[in-house]
Amino acid sequence: MTKLEKLIKILKSKGKRITENKEAILRILISTKNPIGIPDILNQLSYKNLLPNKTTVYREIYNLEKLNIIKKVFIDQENKLYELNSEDDHHHHIVCTICNKVAEFEPPIEIEESFKKFQKTLSKKNNFKITDHSFEFFGTCNNCNNK
Amino acid sequence: MTKLEKLIKILKSKGKRITENKEAILRILISTKNPIGIPDILNQLSYKNLLPNKTTVYREIYNLEKLNIIKKVFIDQENKLYELNSEDDHHHHIVCTICNKVAEFEPPIEIEESFKKFQKTLSKKNNFKITDHSFEFFGTCNNCNNK
DNA sequence: AAAAAGATAGCAACTATGTTGCAATTATAA
DNA sequence: TTATAATTGCAACATAGTTGCTATCTTTTT
């Protein structure tokens, strides 16, 4: 079963309908390598000759986020950026603060382990139910360094 | 020397002038416990009966960021949020995704150490000059959990 | 003291992102 | 077939943030 099929199955099981717009949005989310924002999604849809109203896309992204299919990525403050929220691919990002190029990395197990431990301590101390974390690096990429 | 005096000294050494607006913005940045956005700064200024044009504040924040006196905090995508960039207080945030309450934490030394090590590996692997990182937790605070 | 340089500031106009209310349409289930 | 709920578009709006221009003020230079 492809990623797309899996997602469609989940959506249908939640009583959602698969429309041309929605499937196209899913395809974009699946195929894009980097976190993506809504203005960019609207652009990509228009390349495919789909011209849904922006309200439609904003609402669809809102729904996908509520269903936990996508999640916000905190690496940029110009746009809200999203990416698929897949259990089996827990990755983070390195962002070039000049050209906005994004690379992914998976932290070594030791780090993930120490996060988990620390998260428990922190949770108790601050009386927070912790559900997520962000761990991202910022800097300048090779290309921008040599300009 | 108070924080304010230190900052004023730095600004003056860079040929900047200390105006009523600027000093008030610095005071707000110093006294605020959580990362703050410009609309919020504008509000707080108006409470003090200062009504600078928003352009003025946007520009001042831009300057402070360029001078490395403040830095962006990546915990929210509604607003650009900033906080003072003090060397001696390297902290991160736990954010309530319901009420937006923010608490701070300082990660244990082991974690900071492992970050540094890992950062080197990552830097080589991806050909990035890494200058900063974000490490934040998200969840729900005690108050919101009991509602 | 006058002039030059540059820092500060305000204003209007603009762009872009994102939101809301409403009405129309369409698909699914009973 | 009818009721229910999902989807969509549209217009209007709200807000954040930017830009060009001009005016003013402060510091430094002459």
Short mmCIF file of C-alpha atoms (C1' of nucleotides) in Angstrom, two decimals:
data_model
loop_
_atom_site.label_atom_id
_atom_site.label_comp_id
_atom_site.label_asym_id
_atom_site.label_seq_id
_atom_site.Cartn_x
_atom_site.Cartn_y
_atom_site.Cartn_z
CA MET A 1 0.00 0.00 0.00
CA THR A 2 1.45 3.34 -0.99
CA LYS A 3 1.62 6.32 1.34
CA LEU A 4 -1.19 7.94 -0.58
CA GLU A 5 -3.41 4.89 -0.25
CA LYS A 6 -2.73 4.72 3.46
CA LEU A 7 -3.67 8.34 3.96
CA ILE A 8 -6.81 8.00 1.85
CA LYS A 9 -7.81 5.01 3.92
CA ILE A 10 -7.39 6.96 7.13
CA LEU A 11 -9.37 9.89 5.80
CA LYS A 12 -12.21 7.67 4.60
CA SER A 13 -12.30 5.91 7.94
CA LYS A 14 -12.89 9.31 9.51
CA GLY A 15 -15.81 9.98 7.21
CA LYS A 16 -13.90 12.35 4.96
CA ARG A 17 -14.39 12.34 1.22
CA ILE A 18 -11.57 12.19 -1.27
CA THR A 19 -11.95 14.98 -3.77
CA GLU A 20 -9.65 16.02 -6.55
CA ASN A 21 -8.40 18.93 -4.46
CA LYS A 22 -7.79 16.84 -1.44
CA GLU A 23 -5.95 14.11 -3.25
CA ALA A 24 -3.79 16.68 -5.00
CA ILE A 25 -2.93 18.29 -1.67
CA LEU A 26 -1.99 14.90 -0.25
CA ARG A 27 0.19 14.16 -3.27
CA ILE A 28 1.99 17.46 -2.80
CA LEU A 29 2.56 16.79 0.88
CA ILE A 30 3.87 13.33 0.12
CA SER A 31 6.19 14.29 -2.69
CA THR A 32 7.63 17.47 -1.26
CA LYS A 33 11.01 16.99 0.37
CA ASN A 34 10.82 19.97 2.68
CA PRO A 35 8.23 21.44 4.98
CA ILE A 36 5.78 23.39 2.92
CA GLY A 37 3.47 26.35 3.47
CA ILE A 38 0.01 27.03 2.12
CA PRO A 39 0.93 29.75 -0.38
CA ASP A 40 3.37 27.27 -1.86
CA ILE A 41 0.73 24.54 -1.97
CA LEU A 42 -1.60 26.92 -3.78
CA ASN A 43 1.11 27.54 -6.34
CA GLN A 44 1.79 23.89 -6.89
CA LEU A 45 -1.91 23.21 -7.29
CA SER A 46 -2.15 25.87 -9.96
CA TYR A 47 0.67 24.19 -11.90
CA LYS A 48 -1.58 21.15 -11.98
CA ASN A 49 -4.38 23.34 -13.28
CA LEU A 50 -6.25 23.03 -10.04
CA LEU A 51 -7.44 26.39 -8.82
CA PRO A 52 -9.28 25.85 -5.58
CA ASN A 53 -10.11 28.86 -3.48
CA LYS A 54 -7.49 29.54 -0.85
CA THR A 55 -10.12 29.09 1.84
CA THR A 56 -10.52 25.51 0.70
CA VAL A 57 -6.84 24.81 1.09
CA TYR A 58 -6.56 26.55 4.44
CA ARG A 59 -9.46 24.48 5.68
CA GLU A 60 -8.09 21.25 4.31
CA ILE A 61 -4.73 21.81 5.95
CA TYR A 62 -6.52 22.63 9.17
CA ASN A 63 -8.38 19.32 8.94
CA LEU A 64 -5.25 17.33 8.17
CA GLU A 65 -3.54 18.88 11.15
CA LYS A 66 -6.44 18.07 13.45
CA LEU A 67 -6.33 14.48 12.21
CA ASN A 68 -2.65 14.39 13.05
CA ILE A 69 -1.75 13.57 9.46
CA ILE A 70 0.43 16.64 9.17
CA LYS A 71 2.16 18.76 11.76
CA LYS A 72 3.65 22.20 11.98
CA VAL A 73 7.39 22.55 11.64
CA PHE A 74 8.99 25.36 13.58
CA ILE A 75 11.83 26.49 11.39
CA ASP A 76 10.44 29.59 9.82
CA GLN A 77 8.31 32.49 10.86
CA GLU A 78 7.27 33.87 7.52
CA ASN A 79 4.86 31.06 6.79
CA LYS A 80 3.26 28.29 8.67
CA LEU A 81 5.09 25.22 7.42
CA TYR A 82 3.80 21.68 7.52
CA GLU A 83 5.02 18.17 6.87
CA LEU A 84 3.61 14.69 7.05
CA ASN A 85 3.52 13.31 10.54
CA SER A 86 4.78 9.81 9.97
CA GLU A 87 5.54 7.67 12.99
CA ASP A 88 8.34 5.73 11.37
CA ASP A 89 10.27 8.72 10.09
CA HIS A 90 11.14 10.87 13.05
CA HIS A 91 13.43 13.49 11.65
CA HIS A 92 14.54 17.04 12.28
CA HIS A 93 15.94 19.83 10.13
CA ILE A 94 18.99 21.90 9.40
CA VAL A 95 18.06 25.20 7.88
CA CYS A 96 20.17 27.64 5.95
CA THR A 97 19.25 31.05 7.28
CA ILE A 98 20.35 32.67 4.04
CA CYS A 99 18.76 30.64 1.23
CA ASN A 100 16.29 28.68 3.38
CA LYS A 101 17.55 25.38 2.10
CA VAL A 102 16.45 22.58 4.39
CA ALA A 103 18.18 19.28 5.03
CA GLU A 104 16.89 16.53 7.26
CA PHE A 105 18.62 14.50 9.89
CA GLU A 106 17.72 11.74 12.26
CA PRO A 107 19.28 12.23 15.68
CA PRO A 108 21.37 9.38 17.09
CA ILE A 109 19.60 7.05 19.47
CA GLU A 110 21.51 8.34 22.50
CA ILE A 111 20.14 11.79 21.95
CA GLU A 112 16.59 10.58 21.48
CA GLU A 113 16.96 8.51 24.63
CA SER A 114 18.25 11.41 26.67
CA PHE A 115 15.41 13.55 25.34
CA LYS A 116 12.87 11.04 26.57
CA LYS A 117 14.40 10.86 30.02
CA PHE A 118 14.71 14.59 30.28
CA GLN A 119 11.18 15.04 29.04
CA LYS A 120 9.86 13.09 32.01
CA THR A 121 11.74 15.23 34.50
CA LEU A 122 10.64 18.38 32.78
CA SER A 123 7.07 17.21 32.60
CA LYS A 124 6.91 16.66 36.36
CA LYS A 125 8.74 19.82 37.26
CA ASN A 126 6.57 22.09 35.15
CA ASN A 127 3.32 20.21 35.39
CA PHE A 128 3.11 19.91 31.65
CA LYS A 129 1.82 17.01 29.62
CA ILE A 130 4.48 17.04 26.92
CA THR A 131 3.35 15.79 23.53
CA ASP A 132 6.00 16.96 21.12
CA HIS A 133 9.33 18.61 20.77
CA SER A 134 11.23 20.51 18.15
CA PHE A 135 14.94 20.12 17.64
CA GLU A 136 16.38 21.99 14.73
CA PHE A 137 19.68 23.44 13.66
CA PHE A 138 20.30 26.71 11.91
CA GLY A 139 23.30 27.90 9.99
CA THR A 140 24.58 28.54 6.51
CA CYS A 141 24.89 25.99 3.76
CA ASN A 142 27.95 25.27 1.69
CA ASN A 143 26.60 27.16 -1.26
CA CYS A 144 25.91 30.33 0.68
CA ASN A 145 29.23 30.13 2.53
CA ASN A 146 31.13 30.30 -0.73
CA LYS A 147 29.50 33.40 -2.09
CA MET B 1 25.52 47.80 35.89
CA THR B 2 21.94 46.84 35.15
CA LYS B 3 20.92 44.94 32.05
CA LEU B 4 19.47 48.11 30.62
CA GLU B 5 22.67 50.03 31.17
CA LYS B 6 24.68 47.28 29.53
CA LEU B 7 22.46 47.29 26.47
CA ILE B 8 22.51 51.05 26.22
CA LYS B 9 26.28 50.97 26.40
CA ILE B 10 26.45 48.45 23.56
CA LEU B 11 24.06 50.47 21.44
CA LYS B 12 25.96 53.69 22.01
CA SER B 13 29.24 51.97 21.16
CA LYS B 14 27.68 51.10 17.81
CA GLY B 15 26.81 54.72 17.18
CA LYS B 16 23.13 54.28 17.97
CA ARG B 17 21.17 56.89 19.86
CA ILE B 18 19.02 56.19 22.85
CA THR B 19 15.61 57.68 22.32
CA GLU B 20 12.51 57.40 24.48
CA ASN B 21 11.07 54.79 22.11
CA LYS B 22 14.20 52.75 22.00
CA GLU B 23 14.71 52.74 25.73
CA ALA B 24 11.09 51.75 26.26
CA ILE B 25 11.45 48.87 23.81
CA LEU B 26 14.57 47.70 25.62
CA ARG B 27 12.76 47.89 28.96
CA ILE B 28 9.93 45.79 27.60
CA LEU B 29 12.33 43.20 26.22
CA ILE B 30 14.17 43.04 29.53
CA SER B 31 11.15 42.81 31.75
CA THR B 32 9.04 40.42 29.71
CA LYS B 33 9.27 36.85 30.90
CA ASN B 34 8.32 35.23 27.62
CA PRO B 35 9.28 35.71 24.00
CA ILE B 36 7.38 38.66 22.64
CA GLY B 37 6.11 39.77 19.25
CA ILE B 38 5.93 43.23 17.75
CA PRO B 39 2.15 43.70 17.95
CA ASP B 40 2.48 42.97 21.64
CA ILE B 41 5.34 45.43 22.00
CA LEU B 42 3.21 48.07 20.32
CA ASN B 43 0.45 47.41 22.83
CA GLN B 44 2.76 47.64 25.79
CA LEU B 45 4.21 50.88 24.47
CA SER B 46 0.75 52.36 24.21
CA TYR B 47 0.09 51.52 27.87
CA LYS B 48 3.08 53.71 28.61
CA ASN B 49 1.53 56.44 26.48
CA LEU B 50 4.14 55.98 23.83
CA LEU B 51 2.58 55.78 20.41
CA PRO B 52 5.40 55.30 17.92
CA ASN B 53 4.51 54.33 14.40
CA LYS B 54 4.65 50.59 13.87
CA THR B 55 7.31 51.10 11.20
CA THR B 56 9.55 52.54 13.87
CA VAL B 57 9.18 49.51 16.07
CA TYR B 58 9.65 47.04 13.22
CA ARG B 59 12.81 48.83 12.27
CA GLU B 60 14.12 49.00 15.80
CA ILE B 61 13.54 45.28 16.30
CA TYR B 62 15.27 44.64 13.00
CA ASN B 63 18.26 46.64 14.23
CA LEU B 64 18.38 44.88 17.57
CA GLU B 65 18.35 41.54 15.81
CA LYS B 66 21.15 42.54 13.48
CA LEU B 67 23.18 43.65 16.49
CA ASN B 68 22.59 40.24 18.04
CA ILE B 69 20.92 41.80 21.05
CA ILE B 70 17.73 39.87 20.46
CA LYS B 71 17.00 36.70 18.58
CA LYS B 72 13.99 34.97 17.09
CA VAL B 73 12.37 32.19 19.07
CA PHE B 74 10.77 29.39 17.10
CA ILE B 75 7.80 28.38 19.18
CA ASP B 76 4.96 30.07 17.39
CA GLN B 77 3.94 30.74 13.86
CA GLU B 78 1.37 33.44 14.32
CA ASN B 79 3.89 36.09 15.16
CA LYS B 80 7.58 36.55 14.97
CA LEU B 81 8.69 36.24 18.57
CA TYR B 82 11.88 37.63 20.04
CA GLU B 83 13.84 37.47 23.25
CA LEU B 84 17.06 38.89 24.59
CA ASN B 85 20.11 37.03 23.41
CA SER B 86 22.10 36.77 26.60
CA GLU B 87 25.20 34.61 26.60
CA ASP B 88 24.92 33.60 30.21
CA ASP B 89 21.32 32.47 30.10
CA HIS B 90 21.02 29.74 27.53
CA HIS B 91 17.49 28.50 27.94
CA HIS B 92 14.75 26.81 25.98
CA HIS B 93 10.97 26.72 26.22
CA ILE B 94 8.02 24.53 27.02
CA VAL B 95 4.92 25.80 25.33
CA CYS B 96 1.31 25.05 26.08
CA THR B 97 -0.34 24.53 22.71
CA ILE B 98 -3.71 25.50 24.16
CA CYS B 99 -3.17 28.71 26.14
CA ASN B 100 0.30 29.54 24.79
CA LYS B 101 1.77 29.74 28.26
CA VAL B 102 5.54 29.49 28.07
CA ALA B 103 7.91 28.14 30.69
CA GLU B 104 11.66 28.11 30.42
CA PHE B 105 14.15 25.39 31.11
CA GLU B 106 17.86 24.97 31.00
CA PRO B 107 18.86 21.60 29.58
CA PRO B 108 21.19 19.43 31.66
CA ILE B 109 24.84 19.63 30.79
CA GLU B 110 24.90 16.12 29.30
CA ILE B 111 22.34 17.13 26.73
CA GLU B 112 24.14 20.32 25.80
CA GLU B 113 27.36 18.33 25.51
CA SER B 114 25.82 15.71 23.27
CA PHE B 115 24.31 18.49 21.14
CA LYS B 116 27.72 20.00 20.61
CA LYS B 117 29.26 16.71 19.61
CA PHE B 118 26.42 15.85 17.31
CA GLN B 119 26.49 19.31 15.82
CA LYS B 120 30.02 18.72 14.63
CA THR B 121 29.14 15.47 12.89
CA LEU B 122 26.10 17.03 11.33
CA SER B 123 28.01 20.06 10.21
CA LYS B 124 30.52 17.93 8.34
CA LYS B 125 27.98 15.58 6.87
CA ASN B 126 25.75 18.28 5.48
CA ASN B 127 28.36 20.88 4.74
CA PHE B 128 26.63 23.40 6.93
CA LYS B 129 28.19 26.00 9.18
CA ILE B 130 25.89 25.61 12.14
CA THR B 131 25.37 28.73 14.21
CA ASP B 132 22.32 28.03 16.30
CA HIS B 133 19.80 25.46 17.33
CA SER B 134 16.30 25.37 18.69
CA PHE B 135 15.17 22.84 21.24
CA GLU B 136 11.67 23.28 22.52
CA PHE B 137 8.94 21.19 24.04
CA PHE B 138 5.23 21.40 23.33
CA GLY B 139 2.33 20.08 25.32
CA THR B 140 -0.47 21.15 27.60
CA CYS B 141 -0.09 22.92 30.91
CA ASN B 142 -1.62 21.88 34.19
CA ASN B 143 -4.29 24.53 33.98
CA CYS B 144 -5.47 23.48 30.51
CA ASN B 145 -5.34 19.79 31.40
CA ASN B 146 -7.85 20.29 34.19
CA LYS B 147 -10.48 22.05 32.13
"C1'" DA C 1 28.53 78.44 14.73
"C1'" DA C 2 27.34 76.40 10.39
"C1'" DA C 3 27.33 72.46 7.53
"C1'" DA C 4 27.56 67.58 6.57
"C1'" DA C 5 26.51 62.95 7.78
"C1'" DG C 6 23.72 59.75 9.41
"C1'" DA C 7 20.32 58.14 12.80
"C1'" DT C 8 15.46 58.37 13.94
"C1'" DA C 9 10.76 58.79 12.90
"C1'" DG C 10 6.19 59.25 10.76
"C1'" DC C 11 3.00 58.56 7.14
"C1'" DA C 12 0.60 56.49 3.41
"C1'" DA C 13 0.24 52.89 0.50
"C1'" DC C 14 0.91 48.39 -0.26
"C1'" DT C 15 1.47 43.17 -0.10
"C1'" DA C 16 0.66 38.87 1.89
"C1'" DT C 17 -1.18 35.66 5.07
"C1'" DG C 18 -4.80 34.02 7.14
"C1'" DT C 19 -9.94 34.09 8.92
"C1'" DT C 20 -15.06 34.27 9.01
"C1'" DG C 21 -19.86 34.13 7.62
"C1'" DC C 22 -22.82 32.75 4.35
"C1'" DA C 23 -24.82 30.24 0.73
"C1'" DA C 24 -24.61 26.62 -2.70
"C1'" DT C 25 -23.45 22.10 -3.91
"C1'" DT C 26 -22.38 17.34 -3.51
"C1'" DA C 27 -21.74 12.72 -1.58
"C1'" DT C 28 -22.94 9.24 1.77
"C1'" DA C 29 -25.92 6.81 4.89
"C1'" DA C 30 -30.38 5.69 6.73
"C1'" DT D 1 -35.55 9.67 -1.27
"C1'" DT D 2 -34.49 12.26 2.35
"C1'" DA D 3 -31.56 13.73 5.99
"C1'" DT D 4 -27.06 14.58 7.32
"C1'" DA D 5 -22.67 16.05 6.91
"C1'" DA D 6 -18.74 17.26 3.97
"C1'" DT D 7 -16.98 20.30 0.52
"C1'" DT D 8 -16.48 24.48 -1.84
"C1'" DG D 9 -16.46 29.28 -3.38
"C1'" DC D 10 -16.93 33.99 -2.66
"C1'" DA D 11 -16.64 38.35 -0.58
"C1'" DA D 12 -15.27 40.78 3.11
"C1'" DC D 13 -12.34 41.29 6.63
"C1'" DA D 14 -8.30 41.39 9.95
"C1'" DT D 15 -3.63 41.52 10.86
"C1'" DA D 16 1.36 41.34 10.13
"C1'" DG D 17 4.82 43.12 7.92
"C1'" DT D 18 7.24 46.06 4.10
"C1'" DT D 19 8.64 50.03 1.21
"C1'" DG D 20 9.40 54.68 -0.45
"C1'" DC D 21 9.51 59.07 0.74
"C1'" DT D 22 10.16 63.00 3.54
"C1'" DA D 23 11.07 65.42 7.78
"C1'" DT D 24 13.54 65.99 11.84
"C1'" DC D 25 16.99 65.60 15.08
"C1'" DT D 26 21.77 64.63 16.90
"C1'" DT D 27 26.50 64.18 16.48
"C1'" DT D 28 30.61 65.15 14.27
"C1'" DT D 29 33.35 67.85 11.23
"C1'" DT D 30 34.90 71.97 9.34
#
